[in-house]
mmCIF file of C-alpha atoms and ligand atoms in Angstrom:
data_model
loop_
_atom_site.group_PDB
_atom_site.id
_atom_site.type_symbol
_atom_site.label_atom_id
_atom_site.label_comp_id
_atom_site.label_asym_id
_atom_site.label_seq_id
_atom_site.Cartn_x
_atom_site.Cartn_y
_atom_site.Cartn_z
ATOM 1 C CA MET A 1 111.284 145.135 158.885
ATOM 2 C CA ARG A 2 111.373 146.826 155.511
ATOM 3 C CA THR A 3 107.691 147.113 154.938
ATOM 4 C CA ASN A 4 106.002 150.102 156.472
ATOM 5 C CA ILE A 5 102.379 149.139 155.992
ATOM 6 C CA GLY A 6 100.269 150.374 158.862
ATOM 7 C CA GLY A 7 103.031 152.048 160.843
ATOM 8 C CA THR A 8 104.414 155.181 159.300
ATOM 9 C CA ALA A 9 103.099 154.656 155.761
ATOM 10 C CA PRO A 10 102.221 157.966 154.121
ATOM 11 C CA PRO A 11 98.467 158.351 153.502
ATOM 12 C CA ALA A 12 98.939 158.000 149.758
ATOM 13 C CA THR A 13 100.455 154.560 150.337
ATOM 14 C CA GLU A 14 97.512 153.560 152.491
ATOM 15 C CA HIS A 15 95.135 154.703 149.807
ATOM 16 C CA LEU A 16 97.074 152.782 147.174
ATOM 17 C CA LEU A 17 96.526 149.722 149.317
ATOM 18 C CA VAL A 18 92.850 150.526 149.582
ATOM 19 C CA CYS A 19 92.833 150.910 145.787
ATOM 20 C CA ALA A 20 94.458 147.530 145.567
ATOM 21 C CA GLU A 21 91.924 145.942 147.867
ATOM 22 C CA MET A 22 89.126 147.437 145.834
ATOM 23 C CA ALA A 23 90.576 146.136 142.598
ATOM 24 C CA LEU A 24 90.716 142.652 144.044
ATOM 25 C CA GLY A 25 86.992 142.120 143.945
ATOM 26 C CA LEU A 26 86.319 143.385 140.380
ATOM 27 C CA GLN A 27 83.899 145.649 142.145
ATOM 28 C CA LEU A 28 80.781 147.222 140.714
ATOM 29 C CA ARG A 29 80.499 150.958 140.291
ATOM 30 C CA ARG A 30 78.078 151.034 143.269
ATOM 31 C CA GLN A 31 80.685 149.505 145.507
ATOM 32 C CA VAL A 32 83.227 152.106 144.368
ATOM 33 C CA LEU A 33 80.790 154.836 145.349
ATOM 34 C CA ALA A 34 80.173 153.177 148.694
ATOM 35 C CA GLY A 35 83.940 152.982 149.192
ATOM 36 C CA LEU A 36 84.398 156.642 148.351
ATOM 37 C CA LEU A 37 81.569 157.546 150.727
ATOM 38 C CA LEU A 38 83.237 155.537 153.466
ATOM 39 C CA CYS A 39 86.466 157.423 152.811
ATOM 40 C CA LEU A 40 84.535 160.682 153.067
ATOM 41 C CA CYS A 41 83.284 159.654 156.508
ATOM 42 C CA VAL A 42 86.465 158.196 157.942
ATOM 43 C CA GLY A 43 88.912 159.654 155.443
ATOM 44 C CA ARG A 44 91.697 161.952 156.425
ATOM 45 C CA TRP A 45 91.506 164.717 153.860
ATOM 46 C CA ALA A 46 93.930 166.820 155.848
ATOM 47 C CA GLU A 47 96.615 164.273 155.056
ATOM 48 C CA ALA A 48 96.419 164.370 151.274
ATOM 49 C CA GLY A 49 99.682 162.977 149.968
ATOM 50 C CA LYS A 50 101.991 163.889 147.127
ATOM 51 C CA VAL A 51 102.768 161.048 144.773
ATOM 52 C CA LEU A 52 105.619 161.036 142.286
ATOM 53 C CA VAL A 53 104.697 158.685 139.449
ATOM 54 C CA VAL A 54 107.435 157.252 137.221
ATOM 55 C CA PRO A 55 105.600 155.108 134.687
ATOM 56 C CA MET A 56 106.798 152.374 132.375
ATOM 57 C CA GLU A 57 106.161 152.765 128.646
ATOM 58 C CA GLY A 58 103.428 151.131 126.616
ATOM 59 C CA SER A 59 100.473 149.245 128.032
ATOM 60 C CA HIS A 60 102.028 149.150 131.527
ATOM 61 C CA TRP A 61 101.004 152.772 131.962
ATOM 62 C CA LEU A 62 97.366 152.114 131.070
ATOM 63 C CA SER A 63 96.658 150.172 134.295
ATOM 64 C CA MET A 64 98.736 152.512 136.421
ATOM 65 C CA ARG A 65 96.809 155.475 135.039
ATOM 66 C CA GLU A 66 93.643 154.069 136.670
ATOM 67 C CA ALA A 67 95.363 153.944 140.068
ATOM 68 C CA VAL A 68 96.518 157.549 139.593
ATOM 69 C CA ARG A 69 92.970 158.569 138.669
ATOM 70 C CA GLU A 70 91.682 157.000 141.896
ATOM 71 C CA LEU A 71 94.399 158.667 143.991
ATOM 72 C CA HIS A 72 93.372 162.016 142.543
ATOM 73 C CA ALA A 73 89.715 161.264 143.329
ATOM 74 C CA ARG A 74 90.784 160.692 146.935
ATOM 75 C CA GLY A 75 92.377 164.094 147.197
ATOM 76 C CA HIS A 76 96.013 163.183 146.553
ATOM 77 C CA GLN A 77 98.264 165.091 144.231
ATOM 78 C CA ALA A 78 100.101 163.158 141.515
ATOM 79 C CA VAL A 79 103.033 164.319 139.420
ATOM 80 C CA VAL A 80 103.915 162.097 136.472
ATOM 81 C CA VAL A 81 107.477 162.294 135.140
ATOM 82 C CA ALA A 82 107.658 161.297 131.473
ATOM 83 C CA PRO A 83 110.104 161.516 128.565
ATOM 84 C CA GLU A 84 108.981 163.925 125.834
ATOM 85 C CA VAL A 85 109.088 160.994 123.403
ATOM 86 C CA ASN A 86 106.673 158.241 124.465
ATOM 87 C CA LEU A 87 103.753 156.099 123.339
ATOM 88 C CA HIS A 88 100.775 156.553 125.668
ATOM 89 C CA ILE A 89 101.688 158.977 128.448
ATOM 90 C CA LYS A 90 99.581 162.012 127.610
ATOM 91 C CA ALA A 91 98.481 164.890 129.841
ATOM 92 C CA GLU A 92 95.215 164.321 131.751
ATOM 93 C CA ASN A 93 93.331 166.501 134.173
ATOM 94 C CA PHE A 94 93.983 164.261 137.195
ATOM 95 C CA PHE A 95 97.758 164.665 137.306
ATOM 96 C CA THR A 96 100.525 167.121 136.482
ATOM 97 C CA VAL A 97 103.113 166.036 133.904
ATOM 98 C CA LYS A 98 106.751 166.982 134.112
ATOM 99 C CA VAL A 99 108.405 166.282 130.789
ATOM 100 C CA TYR A 100 112.130 165.813 130.263
ATOM 101 C CA THR A 101 114.025 165.889 126.984
ATOM 102 C CA VAL A 102 115.645 162.736 125.609
ATOM 103 C CA PRO A 103 118.462 162.331 123.059
ATOM 104 C CA TYR A 104 116.331 160.615 120.364
ATOM 105 C CA THR A 105 113.381 161.524 118.165
ATOM 106 C CA GLN A 106 109.811 160.209 118.098
ATOM 107 C CA ASP A 107 110.517 158.604 114.688
ATOM 108 C CA GLU A 108 113.587 156.779 115.959
ATOM 109 C CA PHE A 109 111.675 155.600 119.016
ATOM 110 C CA GLU A 110 108.634 154.388 117.104
ATOM 111 C CA SER A 111 110.668 152.588 114.472
ATOM 112 C CA ILE A 112 112.634 150.648 117.117
ATOM 113 C CA MET A 113 109.454 149.758 119.046
ATOM 114 C CA ARG A 114 107.726 148.698 115.837
ATOM 115 C CA THR A 115 110.625 146.461 114.733
ATOM 116 C CA HIS A 116 110.676 144.918 118.200
ATOM 117 C CA ILE A 117 106.978 144.047 118.169
ATOM 118 C CA HIS A 118 107.100 142.902 114.536
ATOM 119 C CA VAL A 119 109.728 140.247 115.380
ATOM 120 C CA PHE A 120 107.251 138.290 117.490
ATOM 121 C CA PHE A 121 104.733 137.974 114.668
ATOM 122 C CA GLN A 122 107.065 136.577 112.010
ATOM 123 C CA ARG A 123 106.635 133.027 110.766
ATOM 124 C CA VAL A 124 110.205 131.906 111.313
ATOM 125 C CA HIS A 125 111.977 129.235 113.298
ATOM 126 C CA PHE A 126 111.871 129.698 117.054
ATOM 127 C CA LEU A 127 115.655 130.133 117.292
ATOM 128 C CA THR A 128 115.719 132.766 114.542
ATOM 129 C CA MET A 129 112.965 134.602 116.339
ATOM 130 C CA PHE A 130 114.840 134.301 119.621
ATOM 131 C CA TRP A 131 118.030 135.857 118.204
ATOM 132 C CA GLU A 132 116.173 138.611 116.404
ATOM 133 C CA ALA A 133 114.180 139.324 119.542
ATOM 134 C CA MET A 134 117.445 139.583 121.475
ATOM 135 C CA ALA A 135 118.872 142.023 118.929
ATOM 136 C CA THR A 136 115.826 144.287 119.000
ATOM 137 C CA LEU A 137 115.563 143.972 122.766
ATOM 138 C CA LYS A 138 119.080 145.364 122.996
ATOM 139 C CA ASN A 139 117.976 148.385 120.995
ATOM 140 C CA VAL A 140 114.859 148.875 123.117
ATOM 141 C CA SER A 141 116.883 148.543 126.331
ATOM 142 C CA LEU A 142 119.334 151.102 125.035
ATOM 143 C CA LEU A 143 116.490 153.570 124.442
ATOM 144 C CA PHE A 144 115.170 153.124 127.983
ATOM 145 C CA GLU A 145 118.678 153.457 129.350
ATOM 146 C CA ARG A 146 119.256 156.731 127.473
ATOM 147 C CA SER A 147 115.878 157.993 128.673
ATOM 148 C CA CYS A 148 116.742 157.153 132.288
ATOM 149 C CA GLU A 149 120.133 158.814 132.003
ATOM 150 C CA ALA A 150 118.465 161.937 130.615
ATOM 151 C CA LEU A 151 116.096 161.971 133.607
ATOM 152 C CA LEU A 152 118.669 161.338 136.327
ATOM 153 C CA HIS A 153 121.105 163.871 134.879
ATOM 154 C CA ASN A 154 118.519 166.594 134.369
ATOM 155 C CA LYS A 155 119.765 168.833 137.207
ATOM 156 C CA ASP A 156 116.869 171.295 137.118
ATOM 157 C CA LEU A 157 114.236 168.580 137.194
ATOM 158 C CA ILE A 158 115.985 166.630 139.972
ATOM 159 C CA ARG A 159 116.345 169.800 142.059
ATOM 160 C CA ASP A 160 112.663 170.569 141.492
ATOM 161 C CA LEU A 161 111.554 167.023 142.427
ATOM 162 C CA ASN A 162 113.797 166.995 145.485
ATOM 163 C CA ALA A 163 112.334 170.296 146.671
ATOM 164 C CA SER A 164 108.740 169.091 146.200
ATOM 165 C CA SER A 165 108.862 166.734 149.228
ATOM 166 C CA PHE A 166 106.921 163.810 147.785
ATOM 167 C CA ASP A 167 105.516 161.226 150.194
ATOM 168 C CA VAL A 168 105.893 158.277 147.886
ATOM 169 C CA VAL A 169 107.145 157.207 144.454
ATOM 170 C CA LEU A 170 104.777 154.991 142.466
ATOM 171 C CA THR A 171 106.629 153.139 139.726
ATOM 172 C CA ASP A 172 106.758 149.973 137.633
ATOM 173 C CA PRO A 173 110.144 148.351 138.355
ATOM 174 C CA PHE A 174 110.002 146.427 135.060
ATOM 175 C CA ASN A 175 111.976 149.487 134.043
ATOM 176 C CA PRO A 176 114.040 150.145 137.195
ATOM 177 C CA CYS A 177 114.586 153.862 136.490
ATOM 178 C CA GLY A 178 111.821 154.959 138.876
ATOM 179 C CA ALA A 179 113.216 152.717 141.621
ATOM 180 C CA VAL A 180 116.666 154.275 141.161
ATOM 181 C CA LEU A 181 115.139 157.760 141.291
ATOM 182 C CA ALA A 182 113.254 156.914 144.511
ATOM 183 C CA LYS A 183 116.483 155.702 146.103
ATOM 184 C CA TYR A 184 118.370 158.803 144.911
ATOM 185 C CA LEU A 185 115.742 161.163 146.342
ATOM 186 C CA SER A 186 115.287 158.984 149.473
ATOM 187 C CA ILE A 187 111.537 158.656 148.976
ATOM 188 C CA PRO A 188 109.662 155.435 149.902
ATOM 189 C CA ALA A 189 108.710 153.449 146.804
ATOM 190 C CA VAL A 190 105.516 151.566 145.982
ATOM 191 C CA PHE A 191 105.995 149.142 143.097
ATOM 192 C CA PHE A 192 103.157 148.518 140.674
ATOM 193 C CA LEU A 193 104.012 145.643 138.361
ATOM 194 C CA ARG A 194 103.267 142.410 136.594
ATOM 195 C CA SER A 195 106.801 141.107 137.180
ATOM 196 C CA VAL A 196 110.457 141.964 136.764
ATOM 197 C CA LEU A 197 112.520 139.841 134.367
ATOM 198 C CA CYS A 198 114.772 137.104 135.741
ATOM 199 C CA GLY A 199 112.913 136.866 139.028
ATOM 200 C CA LEU A 200 114.385 140.138 140.309
ATOM 201 C CA ASP A 201 111.010 140.841 141.903
ATOM 202 C CA VAL A 202 111.354 137.636 143.887
ATOM 203 C CA GLU A 203 114.889 138.567 144.952
ATOM 204 C CA GLY A 204 113.797 142.113 145.789
ATOM 205 C CA THR A 205 111.040 140.875 148.084
ATOM 206 C CA ALA A 206 113.339 138.192 149.561
ATOM 207 C CA CYS A 207 110.520 135.747 148.931
ATOM 208 C CA PRO A 208 111.123 131.978 149.010
ATOM 209 C CA ASN A 209 110.946 130.647 145.445
ATOM 210 C CA PRO A 210 111.685 126.910 145.405
ATOM 211 C CA PHE A 211 112.514 125.395 141.994
ATOM 212 C CA SER A 212 110.663 122.298 143.013
ATOM 213 C CA TYR A 213 107.225 123.812 142.709
ATOM 214 C CA VAL A 214 107.252 127.445 141.527
ATOM 215 C CA PRO A 215 107.175 127.181 137.697
ATOM 216 C CA ARG A 216 109.550 129.545 135.896
ATOM 217 C CA LEU A 217 108.766 131.826 132.956
ATOM 218 C CA LEU A 218 108.372 130.093 129.541
ATOM 219 C CA THR A 219 108.818 126.554 130.933
ATOM 220 C CA ARG A 220 105.101 125.687 130.679
ATOM 221 C CA ASN A 221 105.570 123.745 133.894
ATOM 222 C CA SER A 222 102.827 123.677 136.492
ATOM 223 C CA ASP A 223 103.257 123.637 140.241
ATOM 224 C CA ARG A 224 103.364 119.819 140.119
ATOM 225 C CA MET A 225 106.542 118.756 138.345
ATOM 226 C CA THR A 226 108.303 115.527 137.588
ATOM 227 C CA PHE A 227 112.021 115.280 138.254
ATOM 228 C CA PHE A 228 112.925 116.301 134.677
ATOM 229 C CA GLN A 229 110.506 119.211 134.706
ATOM 230 C CA ARG A 230 112.240 120.438 137.845
ATOM 231 C CA VAL A 231 115.576 120.213 136.055
ATOM 232 C CA LYS A 232 114.089 122.223 133.148
ATOM 233 C CA ASN A 233 112.769 124.679 135.732
ATOM 234 C CA MET A 234 116.329 125.217 136.937
ATOM 235 C CA LEU A 235 117.915 125.474 133.468
ATOM 236 C CA TYR A 236 115.514 127.865 131.701
ATOM 237 C CA PRO A 237 116.262 130.897 133.877
ATOM 238 C CA LEU A 238 119.965 130.599 132.972
ATOM 239 C CA ALA A 239 119.199 131.550 129.351
ATOM 240 C CA LEU A 240 117.411 134.678 130.499
ATOM 241 C CA LYS A 241 120.283 135.698 132.784
ATOM 242 C CA TYR A 242 122.200 137.030 129.773
ATOM 243 C CA ILE A 243 119.330 139.313 128.736
ATOM 244 C CA CYS A 244 119.043 140.643 132.252
ATOM 245 C CA GLN A 245 122.758 141.294 132.405
ATOM 246 C CA VAL A 246 122.483 143.440 129.257
ATOM 247 C CA THR A 247 119.288 145.137 130.364
ATOM 248 C CA PHE A 248 119.937 145.844 134.019
ATOM 249 C CA THR A 249 123.673 146.508 134.418
ATOM 250 C CA PRO A 250 123.341 150.127 133.205
ATOM 251 C CA TYR A 251 120.887 150.898 136.033
ATOM 252 C CA GLU A 252 123.289 149.545 138.632
ATOM 253 C CA ARG A 253 126.003 151.705 137.118
ATOM 254 C CA MET A 254 123.796 154.829 137.164
ATOM 255 C CA ALA A 255 122.662 154.186 140.744
ATOM 256 C CA SER A 256 126.217 153.512 141.920
ATOM 257 C CA GLU A 257 127.418 156.767 140.329
ATOM 258 C CA LEU A 258 124.649 158.816 141.930
ATOM 259 C CA LEU A 259 124.907 157.250 145.383
ATOM 260 C CA GLN A 260 128.705 157.122 145.207
ATOM 261 C CA ARG A 261 128.940 153.543 146.395
ATOM 262 C CA HIS A 262 128.330 150.194 144.763
ATOM 263 C CA VAL A 263 124.643 149.311 144.775
ATOM 264 C CA SER A 264 123.099 146.250 143.182
ATOM 265 C CA LEU A 265 119.719 146.328 141.507
ATOM 266 C CA VAL A 266 118.423 143.838 144.064
ATOM 267 C CA GLU A 267 119.359 146.268 146.835
ATOM 268 C CA ILE A 268 117.478 149.060 145.058
ATOM 269 C CA LEU A 269 114.410 146.867 144.575
ATOM 270 C CA ALA A 270 114.617 145.588 148.146
ATOM 271 C CA SER A 271 113.938 149.092 149.427
ATOM 272 C CA GLY A 272 110.412 148.977 147.962
ATOM 273 C CA SER A 273 107.821 149.403 150.734
ATOM 274 C CA VAL A 274 104.854 147.751 149.067
ATOM 275 C CA TRP A 275 104.650 145.605 145.934
ATOM 276 C CA LEU A 276 101.343 145.718 144.089
ATOM 277 C CA PHE A 277 101.295 142.764 141.675
ATOM 278 C CA ARG A 278 98.942 143.006 138.701
ATOM 279 C CA GLY A 279 98.284 139.297 138.786
ATOM 280 C CA ASP A 280 96.405 136.796 140.868
ATOM 281 C CA PHE A 281 96.212 133.076 141.476
ATOM 282 C CA VAL A 282 93.613 132.590 138.760
ATOM 283 C CA MET A 283 96.366 133.249 136.197
ATOM 284 C CA ASP A 284 99.432 132.154 138.173
ATOM 285 C CA TYR A 285 100.178 129.061 140.216
ATOM 286 C CA PRO A 286 100.158 129.475 143.992
ATOM 287 C CA ARG A 287 103.539 130.410 145.452
ATOM 288 C CA PRO A 288 104.888 131.785 148.710
ATOM 289 C CA ILE A 289 104.371 135.524 149.230
ATOM 290 C CA MET A 290 105.661 138.142 151.656
ATOM 291 C CA PRO A 291 103.530 140.490 153.786
ATOM 292 C CA ASN A 292 104.286 143.508 151.560
ATOM 293 C CA MET A 293 103.127 141.777 148.364
ATOM 294 C CA VAL A 294 99.555 142.611 147.392
ATOM 295 C CA PHE A 295 97.730 141.085 144.414
ATOM 296 C CA ILE A 296 95.626 143.499 142.369
ATOM 297 C CA GLY A 297 94.937 141.544 139.148
ATOM 298 C CA GLY A 298 91.428 143.012 138.938
ATOM 299 C CA ILE A 299 92.806 146.461 138.214
ATOM 300 C CA ASN A 300 93.527 145.367 134.626
ATOM 301 C CA CYS A 301 89.764 145.106 134.110
ATOM 302 C CA ALA A 302 88.970 148.620 135.335
ATOM 303 C CA ASN A 303 88.014 149.642 131.794
ATOM 304 C CA ARG A 304 85.990 146.604 130.817
ATOM 305 C CA LYS A 305 83.517 147.028 127.988
ATOM 306 C CA PRO A 306 80.409 144.956 127.225
ATOM 307 C CA LEU A 307 81.034 142.164 124.710
ATOM 308 C CA SER A 308 79.894 142.847 121.164
ATOM 309 C CA GLN A 309 76.646 141.291 119.889
ATOM 310 C CA VAL A 310 78.547 138.887 117.633
ATOM 311 C CA CYS A 311 80.712 137.770 120.498
ATOM 312 C CA THR A 312 77.782 137.299 122.876
ATOM 313 C CA ALA A 313 75.745 135.405 120.271
ATOM 314 C CA ALA A 314 78.671 133.077 119.552
ATOM 315 C CA PHE A 315 79.124 132.491 123.261
ATOM 316 C CA VAL A 316 75.451 131.714 123.834
ATOM 317 C CA GLN A 317 75.474 129.344 120.876
ATOM 318 C CA SER A 318 78.519 127.477 122.101
ATOM 319 C CA VAL A 319 76.952 127.118 125.543
ATOM 320 C CA LEU A 320 73.760 125.749 123.980
ATOM 321 C CA LEU A 321 75.797 123.340 121.896
ATOM 322 C CA VAL A 322 77.722 122.019 124.875
ATOM 323 C CA GLU A 323 74.483 121.702 126.812
ATOM 324 C CA HIS A 324 72.898 119.794 123.951
ATOM 325 C CA MET A 325 75.847 117.395 123.716
ATOM 326 C CA PHE A 326 75.798 116.915 127.441
ATOM 327 C CA LEU A 327 72.076 116.093 127.505
ATOM 328 C CA LYS A 328 72.518 113.629 124.638
ATOM 329 C CA LYS A 329 75.132 111.802 126.657
ATOM 330 C CA LEU A 330 72.755 111.516 129.577
HETATM 331 C C1 NAG B 401 119.361 148.665 116.234
HETATM 332 O O1 NAG B 401 119.575 150.039 116.066
HETATM 333 C C2 NAG B 401 120.533 150.352 115.074
HETATM 334 C C3 NAG B 401 120.769 151.852 115.084
HETATM 335 O O2 NAG B 401 119.658 152.556 115.485
HETATM 336 C C4 NAG B 401 120.040 149.840 113.719
HETATM 337 O O3 NAG B 401 120.991 150.109 112.726
HETATM 338 C C5 NAG B 401 119.802 148.344 113.810
HETATM 339 O O4 NAG B 401 119.254 147.873 112.608
HETATM 340 C C6 NAG B 401 118.858 148.040 114.951
HETATM 341 N N1 NAG B 401 118.750 146.609 115.079
HETATM 342 C C7 NAG B 401 117.582 145.962 115.172
HETATM 343 C C8 NAG B 401 117.660 144.494 115.248
HETATM 344 O O5 NAG B 401 116.515 146.542 115.203
HETATM 345 C C1 NAG B 402 117.784 166.944 148.226
HETATM 346 O O1 NAG B 402 117.768 168.012 149.149
HETATM 347 C C2 NAG B 402 118.426 167.737 150.377
HETATM 348 C C3 NAG B 402 118.166 168.895 151.324
HETATM 349 O O2 NAG B 402 118.355 170.128 150.699
HETATM 350 C C4 NAG B 402 119.902 167.512 150.104
HETATM 351 O O3 NAG B 402 120.580 167.216 151.282
HETATM 352 C C5 NAG B 402 120.035 166.335 149.122
HETATM 353 O O4 NAG B 402 121.386 166.146 148.761
HETATM 354 C C6 NAG B 402 119.222 166.599 147.862
HETATM 355 N N1 NAG B 402 119.230 165.373 147.066
HETATM 356 C C7 NAG B 402 119.457 165.386 145.749
HETATM 357 C C8 NAG B 402 119.418 164.080 145.063
HETATM 358 O O5 NAG B 402 119.682 166.392 145.108
#
């Protein structure tokens, strides 16, 4: 059994699961306080854990940051490893940052990210957009690859991390660098993710994923498909295979070099102890899951803000309108 929930899971992992459970209910602040109080009573402060956080760039980090904040509040120590050039990963008082140098500048990085995002907002033919997106995606992947190489080959940092005896690595395997690092340092990994491209998350969890009723990315199929929709469901993932080949092969190469044997990315992902999915079955169709998959979609709403007046007024008006139409029909 790969999963180590319950048994020998380090306390930080248990608390991550508690975090996850709490996020599930879109809880109120009062409930958070009650939860914290409960932890104070039954909590095991003596077992505060050390968490090594390897975040993914961009908005992915913003949800993970909330989990790190909560871990800190529960007495755990978090160390975030980040490239010196990044978008949102800034120092905060609830974790320690360890920065590593990368072989590109902030300008280079921002211009590639900007071009990449810009592509999706152009008014061009779908195929043109697809090819341009592929070209920029190659550039973005190359940046992440160079960043990962800089991390894994930073001897001082690796020695330092290895000597720090972390209990768990918390990482988003969308960028598999953190998963490779966890494997290299032989530390249990907790994955915090929306998904991994090309269904690698499904392969990593060894979860059944029948074409006949689990709709694939971009197909717009639902969980009830006709025969031809099922065929489409089988064909679409083939187009994405190429992207994944380009994106993920370098990580297999890096991992194989470090571990001095051939390792596949699926093998690296399969060593994840717990998978915290930032999704739920309100957004996604039901599908089979494994015991170490936990759904924490609510965590994306940790920083919700009240709607603006304009927005609320428009909403109220539309409700009134619908009500009015409904009554007229009666
Ligand atoms: C990719 O990067 C190279 C070099 O940095 C640049 O010349 C090229 O225009 C970029 N391609 C795209 C599609 O952004
Ligand atoms: C980490 O330290 C242990 C014990 O000193 C050593 O055996 C291992 O090779 C080190 N791992 C790495 C990746 O440096």
